[in-house]
Amino acid sequence: MARLKVMIVPVTPFEQNCSIVWDTDTMKGAVVDPGGDVPRIQGALAELKVVPEKILITHGHIDHVGGAAELAELLGVPIEGPHEADVPLLANLPSQGARFGLAGVRAMTPDRWLVEGDTVTVGGLTFDVLHVPGHAPGHVVFVHHPSEFALVGDTVFQGSVGRTDLPGGDHDLLIKGIKEKILPLGDAFTVLPGHGPATTIERERLSNPFLR
C-alpha cells in the first residue's frame, strides 16, 4: 500500500499551512493550498525530491490560493478544487490581494472543479472529497482513509472553527458540515487545518467549544 507523507510549508503573513503531500513509493506528490511564497514552496519540493503532479485547493481565500496560478505555471501541473461555488472568490483574487497588500496575485480557474463524492489521486494515494461550506461556499476537504488523515482547510481548528464573517460565510452551515461530515470520520483521524497545529477528531469532539 502506498504510504502518505506530509510536510507543512507555512506561507504568507497569515501563516497558512500550505502542505506538500506525497506517496513515498513513487515520490509523486501534490501541493495543497499554495497561498503565496512560491519560491519557498519550490525549495521545499526540491529538498524533499518530490515530483509534483498537481495542486489541490480547499477554498478560494487568498491565503490558500494566492500563489496557485503562478505555481501551476512554473511546475506545469493542473489545479484541482475547490467546489464551483467559490467562483466569485477566485475571480476576485486580485482585489483580495490589494486589500491585504499582496502584489502580483492573479485570478485563477482550476482545471477541475470538485464535488462531494469525487476522488483525487496523488501518486498511488486516493483522497475522498467532502464539500463542507460555511467558511467559504466552495470549501472542500481531502480525506485519506487508509492513513486516517484529512486536510480540512479552514473548517475546524484545534479548539476552534473557521470564521464565517467573510462573504459567503454561514456559521450554522459550517457547524452542520463539521458535525455531519468531519466528526463521523472517527476519533482516530488526524486533521491538518489551514492554520495552527494538527489535531485529532477525538480531541475536537470532546473539547472544541464550538462543537458542543
Short mmCIF file of C-alpha atoms in Angstrom, two decimals, residues 8 13 23 43 52-53 60 84 89 97 101 105 121 141 145 152 156 161 171 173 182 190 192:
data_model
loop_
_atom_site.label_atom_id
_atom_site.label_comp_id
_atom_site.label_asym_id
_atom_site.label_seq_id
_atom_site.Cartn_x
_atom_site.Cartn_y
_atom_site.Cartn_z
CA ILE A 8 3.86 21.80 6.10
CA PRO A 13 1.72 36.78 6.60
CA ASP A 23 3.38 8.90 -1.95
CA GLY A 43 12.54 24.97 -2.47
CA PRO A 52 4.62 17.44 -8.11
CA GLU A 53 1.68 16.10 -10.12
CA GLY A 60 -10.85 30.38 -2.66
CA GLU A 84 -17.51 25.69 -8.15
CA LEU A 89 -13.85 34.36 -4.62
CA GLY A 97 -4.61 40.72 -2.73
CA GLY A 101 -1.15 44.48 0.42
CA VAL A 105 -1.94 37.92 -7.16
CA THR A 121 -5.19 10.86 -6.78
CA VAL A 141 -11.89 18.65 2.49
CA HIS A 145 -8.93 6.88 4.82
CA VAL A 152 -9.54 20.19 6.43
CA VAL A 156 -12.14 23.05 12.02
CA VAL A 161 -13.67 26.61 13.77
CA HIS A 171 -21.80 29.69 10.76
CA LEU A 173 -23.90 25.59 7.83
CA ILE A 182 -15.85 15.52 9.52
CA THR A 190 -5.64 13.30 12.48
CA LEU A 192 -4.50 19.24 9.44
#
